[in-house]
Amino acid sequence: MAVERTLSIIKPDAVEQNNIGNVLAMIQGAGLKVLGTRMPHRSRAQAEGFYEVHRERPFFGELVEFMTRGPVVVTALEADDAVKRYRTLMGATNPAEADDGTIRQAYGTDIGENACHGSDSVENGKIEVGYFFPEYLLK
Ligand code: CMP
């Protein structure tokens, strides 16, 4: 199994509810290694750029508004099979459909305010980690 890198974002809702430590504990408990972490409060332009692929979606404005309303915690993670492992730990996008034991089941509110983001593919994991942590870009 290949060593991969993936990006986690603890979203403003989970930060506001003091769940940073709880989410990071779940991440580390699942065997994902924290390479680096920081807590930026992102501008509208930065959030729009990160979510560019969703620009045409009806929820784009709401998504950008939410992701800029307070700081987020971005974390570069590494493990065997890291992308799938973190997506399994996050649970379904809609917390109402997320399995027990997942981050979104524990700390998400609804499909918009769903506590966390994770890269959706190995390729995007490389791109997203490189976007926030150029020093951890995998060639
Ligand atoms: P994320 O993994 O950060 O990637 C895109 C985000 O868009 C997703 O998590 C959801 O939080 C958000 N999203 C997806 N569908 C909807 C929706 N119908 N309404 C609001 N936000 C959504």
mmCIF file of N, CA and C and ligand atoms in Angstrom:
data_model
loop_
_atom_site.group_PDB
_atom_site.id
_atom_site.type_symbol
_atom_site.label_atom_id
_atom_site.label_comp_id
_atom_site.label_asym_id
_atom_site.label_seq_id
_atom_site.Cartn_x
_atom_site.Cartn_y
_atom_site.Cartn_z
ATOM 1 N N MET A 1 0.850 -1.205 0.000
ATOM 2 C CA MET A 1 0.000 0.000 0.000
ATOM 3 C C MET A 1 0.886 1.255 0.000
ATOM 4 N N ALA A 2 0.484 2.244 -0.764
ATOM 5 C CA ALA A 2 1.356 3.416 -0.948
ATOM 6 C C ALA A 2 1.177 4.450 0.166
ATOM 7 N N VAL A 3 2.311 5.090 0.525
ATOM 8 C CA VAL A 3 2.238 6.229 1.441
ATOM 9 C C VAL A 3 1.688 7.419 0.664
ATOM 10 N N GLU A 4 0.629 8.014 1.204
ATOM 11 C CA GLU A 4 -0.014 9.170 0.557
ATOM 12 C C GLU A 4 -0.065 10.346 1.523
ATOM 13 N N ARG A 5 -0.324 11.517 0.927
ATOM 14 C CA ARG A 5 -0.572 12.709 1.746
ATOM 15 C C ARG A 5 -1.954 13.261 1.409
ATOM 16 N N THR A 6 -2.618 13.770 2.414
ATOM 17 C CA THR A 6 -3.952 14.323 2.217
ATOM 18 C C THR A 6 -4.107 15.550 3.091
ATOM 19 N N LEU A 7 -5.003 16.450 2.676
ATOM 20 C CA LEU A 7 -5.210 17.682 3.453
ATOM 21 C C LEU A 7 -6.509 17.583 4.246
ATOM 22 N N SER A 8 -6.406 17.906 5.523
ATOM 23 C CA SER A 8 -7.589 18.048 6.382
ATOM 24 C C SER A 8 -7.827 19.528 6.644
ATOM 25 N N ILE A 9 -9.075 19.957 6.565
ATOM 26 C CA ILE A 9 -9.445 21.290 7.050
ATOM 27 C C ILE A 9 -10.507 21.104 8.126
ATOM 28 N N ILE A 10 -10.205 21.578 9.331
ATOM 29 C CA ILE A 10 -11.239 21.651 10.368
ATOM 30 C C ILE A 10 -11.946 22.985 10.125
ATOM 31 N N LYS A 11 -13.234 22.909 9.804
ATOM 32 C CA LYS A 11 -13.982 24.070 9.314
ATOM 33 C C LYS A 11 -14.398 24.993 10.464
ATOM 34 N N PRO A 12 -14.838 26.228 10.104
ATOM 35 C CA PRO A 12 -15.150 27.212 11.149
ATOM 36 C C PRO A 12 -16.153 26.737 12.206
ATOM 37 N N ASP A 13 -17.134 25.906 11.818
ATOM 38 C CA ASP A 13 -18.117 25.446 12.816
ATOM 39 C C ASP A 13 -17.439 24.645 13.926
ATOM 40 N N ALA A 14 -16.550 23.722 13.544
ATOM 41 C CA ALA A 14 -15.874 22.883 14.539
ATOM 42 C C ALA A 14 -14.869 23.692 15.363
ATOM 43 N N VAL A 15 -14.254 24.688 14.729
ATOM 44 C CA VAL A 15 -13.334 25.568 15.469
ATOM 45 C C VAL A 15 -14.128 26.369 16.508
ATOM 46 N N GLU A 16 -15.258 26.944 16.083
ATOM 47 C CA GLU A 16 -16.085 27.755 16.993
ATOM 48 C C GLU A 16 -16.567 26.934 18.186
ATOM 49 N N GLN A 17 -16.823 25.638 17.957
ATOM 50 C CA GLN A 17 -17.370 24.786 19.025
ATOM 51 C C GLN A 17 -16.280 24.106 19.849
ATOM 52 N N ASN A 18 -15.029 24.619 19.704
ATOM 53 C CA ASN A 18 -13.898 24.113 20.493
ATOM 54 C C ASN A 18 -13.611 22.639 20.259
ATOM 55 N N ASN A 19 -13.787 22.206 19.012
ATOM 56 C CA ASN A 19 -13.553 20.789 18.718
ATOM 57 C C ASN A 19 -12.251 20.515 17.966
ATOM 58 N N ILE A 20 -11.341 21.486 17.927
ATOM 59 C CA ILE A 20 -10.063 21.261 17.229
ATOM 60 C C ILE A 20 -9.342 20.046 17.825
ATOM 61 N N GLY A 21 -9.184 20.050 19.124
ATOM 62 C CA GLY A 21 -8.448 18.964 19.783
ATOM 63 C C GLY A 21 -9.134 17.622 19.607
ATOM 64 N N ASN A 22 -10.473 17.633 19.681
ATOM 65 C CA ASN A 22 -11.206 16.370 19.523
ATOM 66 C C ASN A 22 -11.008 15.793 18.126
ATOM 67 N N VAL A 23 -11.065 16.679 17.103
ATOM 68 C CA VAL A 23 -10.906 16.188 15.731
ATOM 69 C C VAL A 23 -9.476 15.697 15.509
ATOM 70 N N LEU A 24 -8.503 16.462 15.990
ATOM 71 C CA LEU A 24 -7.106 16.015 15.805
ATOM 72 C C LEU A 24 -6.850 14.700 16.545
ATOM 73 N N ALA A 25 -7.495 14.513 17.691
ATOM 74 C CA ALA A 25 -7.334 13.240 18.423
ATOM 75 C C ALA A 25 -7.903 12.079 17.602
ATOM 76 N N MET A 26 -9.040 12.308 16.925
ATOM 77 C CA MET A 26 -9.610 11.246 16.081
ATOM 78 C C MET A 26 -8.669 10.945 14.916
ATOM 79 N N ILE A 27 -8.093 12.013 14.337
ATOM 80 C CA ILE A 27 -7.167 11.847 13.212
ATOM 81 C C ILE A 27 -5.958 11.022 13.655
ATOM 82 N N GLN A 28 -5.363 11.405 14.767
ATOM 83 C CA GLN A 28 -4.167 10.682 15.230
ATOM 84 C C GLN A 28 -4.532 9.267 15.688
ATOM 85 N N GLY A 29 -5.704 9.127 16.270
ATOM 86 C CA GLY A 29 -6.161 7.795 16.708
ATOM 87 C C GLY A 29 -6.365 6.841 15.548
ATOM 88 N N ALA A 30 -6.637 7.411 14.366
ATOM 89 C CA ALA A 30 -6.831 6.578 13.173
ATOM 90 C C ALA A 30 -5.511 6.256 12.476
ATOM 91 N N GLY A 31 -4.399 6.668 13.077
ATOM 92 C CA GLY A 31 -3.094 6.315 12.511
ATOM 93 C C GLY A 31 -2.602 7.259 11.442
ATOM 94 N N LEU A 32 -3.260 8.420 11.300
ATOM 95 C CA LEU A 32 -2.790 9.422 10.333
ATOM 96 C C LEU A 32 -1.772 10.314 11.026
ATOM 97 N N LYS A 33 -0.611 10.460 10.390
ATOM 98 C CA LYS A 33 0.475 11.250 10.987
ATOM 99 C C LYS A 33 0.338 12.720 10.595
ATOM 100 N N VAL A 34 0.408 13.601 11.591
ATOM 101 C CA VAL A 34 0.361 15.046 11.333
ATOM 102 C C VAL A 34 1.752 15.512 10.904
ATOM 103 N N LEU A 35 1.846 15.993 9.641
ATOM 104 C CA LEU A 35 3.132 16.524 9.152
ATOM 105 C C LEU A 35 3.279 17.989 9.523
ATOM 106 N N GLY A 36 2.172 18.728 9.422
ATOM 107 C CA GLY A 36 2.203 20.158 9.719
ATOM 108 C C GLY A 36 0.788 20.662 9.891
ATOM 109 N N THR A 37 0.636 21.723 10.687
ATOM 110 C CA THR A 37 -0.707 22.286 10.879
ATOM 111 C C THR A 37 -0.608 23.780 11.118
ATOM 112 N N ARG A 38 -1.626 24.530 10.680
ATOM 113 C CA ARG A 38 -1.709 25.950 11.003
ATOM 114 C C ARG A 38 -3.160 26.402 10.937
ATOM 115 N N MET A 39 -3.388 27.620 11.395
ATOM 116 C CA MET A 39 -4.766 28.066 11.628
ATOM 117 C C MET A 39 -5.030 29.412 10.955
ATOM 118 N N PRO A 40 -5.188 29.408 9.636
ATOM 119 C CA PRO A 40 -5.423 30.671 8.928
ATOM 120 C C PRO A 40 -6.891 31.095 8.952
ATOM 121 N N HIS A 41 -7.124 32.406 8.957
ATOM 122 C CA HIS A 41 -8.459 32.952 8.683
ATOM 123 C C HIS A 41 -8.403 33.452 7.246
ATOM 124 N N ARG A 42 -9.082 32.746 6.382
ATOM 125 C CA ARG A 42 -8.853 32.942 4.955
ATOM 126 C C ARG A 42 -9.717 34.043 4.373
ATOM 127 N N SER A 43 -9.181 34.685 3.334
ATOM 128 C CA SER A 43 -9.915 35.743 2.639
ATOM 129 C C SER A 43 -10.928 35.101 1.688
ATOM 130 N N ARG A 44 -11.868 35.924 1.256
ATOM 131 C CA ARG A 44 -12.857 35.457 0.274
ATOM 132 C C ARG A 44 -12.158 34.947 -0.998
ATOM 133 N N ALA A 45 -11.154 35.687 -1.469
ATOM 134 C CA ALA A 45 -10.462 35.292 -2.707
ATOM 135 C C ALA A 45 -9.754 33.942 -2.518
ATOM 136 N N GLN A 46 -9.150 33.735 -1.355
ATOM 137 C CA GLN A 46 -8.472 32.455 -1.099
ATOM 138 C C GLN A 46 -9.483 31.303 -1.074
ATOM 139 N N ALA A 47 -10.607 31.507 -0.386
ATOM 140 C CA ALA A 47 -11.614 30.438 -0.295
ATOM 141 C C ALA A 47 -12.218 30.161 -1.668
ATOM 142 N N GLU A 48 -12.475 31.206 -2.445
ATOM 143 C CA GLU A 48 -13.027 31.004 -3.797
ATOM 144 C C GLU A 48 -12.036 30.222 -4.657
ATOM 145 N N GLY A 49 -10.757 30.523 -4.507
ATOM 146 C CA GLY A 49 -9.735 29.822 -5.283
ATOM 147 C C GLY A 49 -9.663 28.352 -4.905
ATOM 148 N N PHE A 50 -9.711 28.063 -3.607
ATOM 149 C CA PHE A 50 -9.608 26.679 -3.153
ATOM 150 C C PHE A 50 -10.800 25.849 -3.642
ATOM 151 N N TYR A 51 -11.994 26.458 -3.648
ATOM 152 C CA TYR A 51 -13.212 25.732 -4.037
ATOM 153 C C TYR A 51 -13.631 26.025 -5.481
ATOM 154 N N GLU A 52 -12.661 26.443 -6.311
ATOM 155 C CA GLU A 52 -12.932 26.812 -7.710
ATOM 156 C C GLU A 52 -13.793 25.760 -8.442
ATOM 157 N N VAL A 53 -13.541 24.465 -8.189
ATOM 158 C CA VAL A 53 -14.286 23.418 -8.922
ATOM 159 C C VAL A 53 -15.788 23.469 -8.617
ATOM 160 N N HIS A 54 -16.147 24.122 -7.501
ATOM 161 C CA HIS A 54 -17.573 24.191 -7.135
ATOM 162 C C HIS A 54 -18.221 25.515 -7.529
ATOM 163 N N ARG A 55 -17.484 26.357 -8.298
ATOM 164 C CA ARG A 55 -17.960 27.725 -8.567
ATOM 165 C C ARG A 55 -19.365 27.766 -9.165
ATOM 166 N N GLU A 56 -19.699 26.824 -10.020
ATOM 167 C CA GLU A 56 -21.010 26.852 -10.692
ATOM 168 C C GLU A 56 -22.122 26.221 -9.857
ATOM 169 N N ARG A 57 -21.767 25.645 -8.701
ATOM 170 C CA ARG A 57 -22.791 24.979 -7.878
ATOM 171 C C ARG A 57 -23.654 26.019 -7.170
ATOM 172 N N PRO A 58 -24.917 25.691 -6.941
ATOM 173 C CA PRO A 58 -25.814 26.668 -6.307
ATOM 174 C C PRO A 58 -25.383 27.061 -4.893
ATOM 175 N N PHE A 59 -24.616 26.188 -4.226
ATOM 176 C CA PHE A 59 -24.230 26.463 -2.835
ATOM 177 C C PHE A 59 -22.875 27.167 -2.720
ATOM 178 N N PHE A 60 -22.291 27.581 -3.875
ATOM 179 C CA PHE A 60 -20.932 28.134 -3.848
ATOM 180 C C PHE A 60 -20.830 29.368 -2.929
ATOM 181 N N GLY A 61 -21.780 30.291 -3.065
ATOM 182 C CA GLY A 61 -21.730 31.519 -2.258
ATOM 183 C C GLY A 61 -21.796 31.217 -0.768
ATOM 184 N N GLU A 62 -22.698 30.311 -0.428
ATOM 185 C CA GLU A 62 -22.882 29.889 0.973
ATOM 186 C C GLU A 62 -21.610 29.219 1.506
ATOM 187 N N LEU A 63 -20.993 28.398 0.649
ATOM 188 C CA LEU A 63 -19.777 27.679 1.037
ATOM 189 C C LEU A 63 -18.638 28.661 1.330
ATOM 190 N N VAL A 64 -18.464 29.641 0.453
ATOM 191 C CA VAL A 64 -17.386 30.625 0.633
ATOM 192 C C VAL A 64 -17.660 31.490 1.867
ATOM 193 N N GLU A 65 -18.896 31.890 2.032
ATOM 194 C CA GLU A 65 -19.289 32.685 3.218
ATOM 195 C C GLU A 65 -18.929 31.929 4.502
ATOM 196 N N PHE A 66 -19.314 30.675 4.539
ATOM 197 C CA PHE A 66 -19.049 29.828 5.718
ATOM 198 C C PHE A 66 -17.554 29.655 5.963
ATOM 199 N N MET A 67 -16.811 29.355 4.909
ATOM 200 C CA MET A 67 -15.392 29.032 5.085
ATOM 201 C C MET A 67 -14.533 30.252 5.424
ATOM 202 N N THR A 68 -15.144 31.447 5.338
ATOM 203 C CA THR A 68 -14.391 32.667 5.657
ATOM 204 C C THR A 68 -14.923 33.354 6.926
ATOM 205 N N ARG A 69 -15.863 32.747 7.603
ATOM 206 C CA ARG A 69 -16.463 33.449 8.748
ATOM 207 C C ARG A 69 -15.594 33.375 10.007
ATOM 208 N N GLY A 70 -14.566 32.549 9.974
ATOM 209 C CA GLY A 70 -13.641 32.435 11.094
ATOM 210 C C GLY A 70 -12.463 31.596 10.678
ATOM 211 N N PRO A 71 -11.499 31.417 11.569
ATOM 212 C CA PRO A 71 -10.330 30.613 11.204
ATOM 213 C C PRO A 71 -10.663 29.139 10.993
ATOM 214 N N VAL A 72 -9.803 28.488 10.225
ATOM 215 C CA VAL A 72 -9.882 27.040 10.016
ATOM 216 C C VAL A 72 -8.542 26.449 10.459
ATOM 217 N N VAL A 73 -8.510 25.145 10.652
ATOM 218 C CA VAL A 73 -7.239 24.473 10.957
ATOM 219 C C VAL A 73 -6.899 23.566 9.777
ATOM 220 N N VAL A 74 -5.833 23.918 9.057
ATOM 221 C CA VAL A 74 -5.404 23.090 7.923
ATOM 222 C C VAL A 74 -4.253 22.206 8.381
ATOM 223 N N THR A 75 -4.345 20.925 8.035
ATOM 224 C CA THR A 75 -3.353 19.957 8.501
ATOM 225 C C THR A 75 -2.954 19.031 7.359
ATOM 226 N N ALA A 76 -1.655 18.909 7.145
ATOM 227 C CA ALA A 76 -1.134 17.955 6.159
ATOM 228 C C ALA A 76 -0.946 16.618 6.861
ATOM 229 N N LEU A 77 -1.558 15.575 6.286
ATOM 230 C CA LEU A 77 -1.525 14.243 6.895
ATOM 231 C C LEU A 77 -0.804 13.260 5.987
ATOM 232 N N GLU A 78 -0.176 12.270 6.602
ATOM 233 C CA GLU A 78 0.524 11.237 5.832
ATOM 234 C C GLU A 78 0.248 9.873 6.458
ATOM 235 N N ALA A 79 0.036 8.893 5.602
ATOM 236 C CA ALA A 79 -0.142 7.494 6.042
ATOM 237 C C ALA A 79 -0.247 6.607 4.813
ATOM 238 N N ASP A 80 -0.151 5.307 5.016
ATOM 239 C CA ASP A 80 -0.540 4.371 3.964
ATOM 240 C C ASP A 80 -2.018 4.625 3.684
ATOM 241 N N ASP A 81 -2.366 4.765 2.413
ATOM 242 C CA ASP A 81 -3.784 4.884 2.049
ATOM 243 C C ASP A 81 -4.474 6.093 2.726
ATOM 244 N N ALA A 82 -3.703 7.187 2.898
ATOM 245 C CA ALA A 82 -4.184 8.311 3.714
ATOM 246 C C ALA A 82 -5.490 8.923 3.201
ATOM 247 N N VAL A 83 -5.635 9.036 1.868
ATOM 248 C CA VAL A 83 -6.808 9.722 1.319
ATOM 249 C C VAL A 83 -8.084 8.977 1.712
ATOM 250 N N LYS A 84 -8.102 7.670 1.454
ATOM 251 C CA LYS A 84 -9.300 6.873 1.752
ATOM 252 C C LYS A 84 -9.492 6.770 3.268
ATOM 253 N N ARG A 85 -8.384 6.610 3.967
ATOM 254 C CA ARG A 85 -8.479 6.452 5.415
ATOM 255 C C ARG A 85 -9.116 7.700 6.059
ATOM 256 N N TYR A 86 -8.702 8.883 5.597
ATOM 257 C CA TYR A 86 -9.272 10.101 6.184
ATOM 258 C C TYR A 86 -10.721 10.301 5.738
ATOM 259 N N ARG A 87 -11.029 9.964 4.499
ATOM 260 C CA ARG A 87 -12.419 10.120 4.043
ATOM 261 C C ARG A 87 -13.352 9.192 4.809
ATOM 262 N N THR A 88 -12.873 7.985 5.113
ATOM 263 C CA THR A 88 -13.679 7.066 5.922
ATOM 264 C C THR A 88 -13.882 7.641 7.320
ATOM 265 N N LEU A 89 -12.822 8.216 7.881
ATOM 266 C CA LEU A 89 -12.919 8.798 9.228
ATOM 267 C C LEU A 89 -13.863 10.000 9.244
ATOM 268 N N MET A 90 -13.876 10.803 8.169
ATOM 269 C CA MET A 90 -14.773 11.969 8.135
ATOM 270 C C MET A 90 -16.238 11.548 8.079
ATOM 271 N N GLY A 91 -16.555 10.503 7.320
ATOM 272 C CA GLY A 91 -17.947 10.094 7.129
ATOM 273 C C GLY A 91 -18.591 10.830 5.963
ATOM 274 N N ALA A 92 -19.863 10.543 5.735
ATOM 275 C CA ALA A 92 -20.587 11.116 4.592
ATOM 276 C C ALA A 92 -20.619 12.641 4.672
ATOM 277 N N THR A 93 -20.664 13.294 3.493
ATOM 278 C CA THR A 93 -20.700 14.767 3.427
ATOM 279 C C THR A 93 -21.837 15.323 4.279
ATOM 280 N N ASN A 94 -23.005 14.678 4.204
ATOM 281 C CA ASN A 94 -24.142 15.089 5.026
ATOM 282 C C ASN A 94 -24.056 14.384 6.384
ATOM 283 N N PRO A 95 -23.839 15.123 7.458
ATOM 284 C CA PRO A 95 -23.681 14.479 8.778
ATOM 285 C C PRO A 95 -24.850 13.566 9.152
ATOM 286 N N ALA A 96 -26.047 13.853 8.629
ATOM 287 C CA ALA A 96 -27.209 13.012 8.941
ATOM 288 C C ALA A 96 -27.030 11.595 8.394
ATOM 289 N N GLU A 97 -26.157 11.467 7.390
ATOM 290 C CA GLU A 97 -25.922 10.152 6.772
ATOM 291 C C GLU A 97 -24.586 9.552 7.191
ATOM 292 N N ALA A 98 -23.861 10.228 8.084
ATOM 293 C CA ALA A 98 -22.510 9.762 8.464
ATOM 294 C C ALA A 98 -22.604 8.650 9.509
ATOM 295 N N ASP A 99 -21.722 7.667 9.365
ATOM 296 C CA ASP A 99 -21.703 6.523 10.288
ATOM 297 C C ASP A 99 -21.256 6.941 11.688
ATOM 298 N N ASP A 100 -21.658 6.156 12.666
ATOM 299 C CA ASP A 100 -21.158 6.333 14.040
ATOM 300 C C ASP A 100 -19.632 6.245 14.028
ATOM 301 N N GLY A 101 -19.007 7.040 14.874
ATOM 302 C CA GLY A 101 -17.553 6.979 14.974
ATOM 303 C C GLY A 101 -16.839 7.883 13.995
ATOM 304 N N THR A 102 -17.611 8.593 13.153
ATOM 305 C CA THR A 102 -16.978 9.509 12.196
ATOM 306 C C THR A 102 -16.987 10.945 12.740
ATOM 307 N N ILE A 103 -16.100 11.758 12.164
ATOM 308 C CA ILE A 103 -15.993 13.157 12.604
ATOM 309 C C ILE A 103 -17.294 13.910 12.329
ATOM 310 N N ARG A 104 -17.851 13.709 11.157
ATOM 311 C CA ARG A 104 -19.067 14.465 10.811
ATOM 312 C C ARG A 104 -20.269 14.017 11.621
ATOM 313 N N GLN A 105 -20.311 12.733 11.970
ATOM 314 C CA GLN A 105 -21.413 12.278 12.828
ATOM 315 C C GLN A 105 -21.286 12.931 14.195
ATOM 316 N N ALA A 106 -20.043 13.043 14.683
ATOM 317 C CA ALA A 106 -19.825 13.589 16.033
ATOM 318 C C ALA A 106 -19.972 15.101 16.077
ATOM 319 N N TYR A 107 -19.457 15.807 15.057
ATOM 320 C CA TYR A 107 -19.324 17.265 15.171
ATOM 321 C C TYR A 107 -19.976 18.064 14.042
ATOM 322 N N GLY A 108 -20.499 17.415 13.008
ATOM 323 C CA GLY A 108 -21.131 18.141 11.912
ATOM 324 C C GLY A 108 -22.568 18.513 12.257
ATOM 325 N N THR A 109 -23.064 19.549 11.565
ATOM 326 C CA THR A 109 -24.436 20.015 11.805
ATOM 327 C C THR A 109 -25.334 19.690 10.612
ATOM 328 N N ASP A 110 -24.880 20.097 9.417
ATOM 329 C CA ASP A 110 -25.656 19.813 8.201
ATOM 330 C C ASP A 110 -24.690 19.751 7.017
ATOM 331 N N ILE A 111 -25.233 19.618 5.809
ATOM 332 C CA ILE A 111 -24.370 19.372 4.643
ATOM 333 C C ILE A 111 -23.428 20.546 4.375
ATOM 334 N N GLY A 112 -23.807 21.738 4.796
ATOM 335 C CA GLY A 112 -22.923 22.898 4.642
ATOM 336 C C GLY A 112 -21.926 22.972 5.783
ATOM 337 N N GLU A 113 -22.430 22.902 7.001
ATOM 338 C CA GLU A 113 -21.564 23.020 8.190
ATOM 339 C C GLU A 113 -21.236 21.607 8.676
ATOM 340 N N ASN A 114 -20.265 21.005 7.987
ATOM 341 C CA ASN A 114 -20.011 19.583 8.227
ATOM 342 C C ASN A 114 -18.631 19.314 8.835
ATOM 343 N N ALA A 115 -18.107 20.299 9.555
ATOM 344 C CA ALA A 115 -16.955 20.115 10.467
ATOM 345 C C ALA A 115 -15.582 19.944 9.824
ATOM 346 N N CYS A 116 -15.531 19.271 8.669
ATOM 347 C CA CYS A 116 -14.193 18.981 8.127
ATOM 348 C C CYS A 116 -14.234 18.796 6.618
ATOM 349 N N HIS A 117 -13.076 18.993 6.033
ATOM 350 C CA HIS A 117 -12.850 18.721 4.607
ATOM 351 C C HIS A 117 -11.674 17.772 4.497
ATOM 352 N N GLY A 118 -11.704 16.892 3.500
ATOM 353 C CA GLY A 118 -10.556 16.043 3.188
ATOM 354 C C GLY A 118 -10.416 15.928 1.683
ATOM 355 N N SER A 119 -9.195 15.819 1.217
ATOM 356 C CA SER A 119 -8.942 15.677 -0.224
ATOM 357 C C SER A 119 -9.721 14.474 -0.762
ATOM 358 N N ASP A 120 -10.233 14.605 -2.010
ATOM 359 C CA ASP A 120 -11.099 13.536 -2.522
ATOM 360 C C ASP A 120 -10.384 12.538 -3.431
ATOM 361 N N SER A 121 -9.093 12.731 -3.673
ATOM 362 C CA SER A 121 -8.339 11.775 -4.491
ATOM 363 C C SER A 121 -6.855 11.911 -4.145
ATOM 364 N N VAL A 122 -6.073 10.924 -4.555
ATOM 365 C CA VAL A 122 -4.628 10.970 -4.286
ATOM 366 C C VAL A 122 -4.026 12.190 -4.979
ATOM 367 N N GLU A 123 -4.461 12.439 -6.209
ATOM 368 C CA GLU A 123 -3.941 13.585 -6.964
ATOM 369 C C GLU A 123 -4.298 14.898 -6.266
ATOM 370 N N ASN A 124 -5.555 15.042 -5.843
ATOM 371 C CA ASN A 124 -5.952 16.273 -5.148
ATOM 372 C C ASN A 124 -5.291 16.386 -3.780
ATOM 373 N N GLY A 125 -4.988 15.246 -3.164
ATOM 374 C CA GLY A 125 -4.252 15.280 -1.894
ATOM 375 C C GLY A 125 -2.909 15.963 -2.077
ATOM 376 N N LYS A 126 -2.214 15.595 -3.161
ATOM 377 C CA LYS A 126 -0.914 16.225 -3.442
ATOM 378 C C LYS A 126 -1.090 17.721 -3.690
ATOM 379 N N ILE A 127 -2.085 18.061 -4.507
ATOM 380 C CA ILE A 127 -2.301 19.472 -4.867
ATOM 381 C C ILE A 127 -2.676 20.293 -3.630
ATOM 382 N N GLU A 128 -3.592 19.768 -2.828
ATOM 383 C CA GLU A 128 -4.098 20.546 -1.679
ATOM 384 C C GLU A 128 -3.044 20.673 -0.579
ATOM 385 N N VAL A 129 -2.262 19.612 -0.342
ATOM 386 C CA VAL A 129 -1.171 19.720 0.646
ATOM 387 C C VAL A 129 -0.156 20.751 0.147
ATOM 388 N N GLY A 130 0.154 20.708 -1.144
ATOM 389 C CA GLY A 130 1.114 21.657 -1.708
ATOM 390 C C GLY A 130 0.620 23.100 -1.657
ATOM 391 N N TYR A 131 -0.700 23.276 -1.745
ATOM 392 C CA TYR A 131 -1.315 24.610 -1.727
ATOM 393 C C TYR A 131 -1.080 25.279 -0.362
ATOM 394 N N PHE A 132 -1.252 24.532 0.710
ATOM 395 C CA PHE A 132 -1.076 25.111 2.054
ATOM 396 C C PHE A 132 0.323 24.891 2.620
ATOM 397 N N PHE A 133 0.984 23.804 2.180
ATOM 398 C CA PHE A 133 2.292 23.452 2.741
ATOM 399 C C PHE A 133 3.250 23.115 1.602
ATOM 400 N N PRO A 134 3.766 24.133 0.905
ATOM 401 C CA PRO A 134 4.655 23.842 -0.237
ATOM 402 C C PRO A 134 5.838 22.971 0.163
ATOM 403 N N GLU A 135 6.220 23.058 1.434
ATOM 404 C CA GLU A 135 7.376 22.262 1.893
ATOM 405 C C GLU A 135 7.058 20.766 1.955
ATOM 406 N N TYR A 136 5.748 20.402 1.928
ATOM 407 C CA TYR A 136 5.381 18.985 1.993
ATOM 408 C C TYR A 136 4.818 18.467 0.666
ATOM 409 N N LEU A 137 5.077 19.187 -0.418
ATOM 410 C CA LEU A 137 4.613 18.752 -1.727
ATOM 411 C C LEU A 137 5.330 17.463 -2.110
ATOM 412 N N LEU A 138 4.555 16.398 -2.394
ATOM 413 C CA LEU A 138 5.137 15.123 -2.853
ATOM 414 C C LEU A 138 5.347 15.209 -4.359
ATOM 415 N N LYS A 139 6.501 14.841 -4.799
ATOM 416 C CA LYS A 139 6.766 14.878 -6.252
ATOM 417 C C LYS A 139 6.061 13.711 -6.923
HETATM 418 P P1 CMP B 1 -16.059 19.707 1.262
HETATM 419 O O1 CMP B 1 -15.465 18.360 1.406
HETATM 420 O O2 CMP B 1 -15.392 20.829 1.959
HETATM 421 O O3 CMP B 1 -16.164 20.069 -0.291
HETATM 422 C C1 CMP B 1 -17.156 20.936 -0.813
HETATM 423 C C2 CMP B 1 -18.168 21.299 0.210
HETATM 424 O O4 CMP B 1 -19.366 21.817 -0.292
HETATM 425 C C3 CMP B 1 -18.595 20.081 0.968
HETATM 426 O O5 CMP B 1 -17.550 19.654 1.801
HETATM 427 C C4 CMP B 1 -19.845 20.562 1.671
HETATM 428 O O6 CMP B 1 -19.579 21.134 2.938
HETATM 429 C C5 CMP B 1 -20.322 21.639 0.736
HETATM 430 N N1 CMP B 1 -21.606 21.252 0.153
HETATM 431 C C6 CMP B 1 -21.846 20.188 -0.609
HETATM 432 N N2 CMP B 1 -23.151 20.159 -0.935
HETATM 433 C C7 CMP B 1 -23.732 21.242 -0.353
HETATM 434 C C8 CMP B 1 -25.050 21.746 -0.328
HETATM 435 N N3 CMP B 1 -26.040 21.126 -0.972
HETATM 436 N N4 CMP B 1 -25.279 22.873 0.378
HETATM 437 C C9 CMP B 1 -24.258 23.517 1.013
HETATM 438 N N5 CMP B 1 -22.980 23.059 1.018
HETATM 439 C C10 CMP B 1 -22.728 21.932 0.343
#
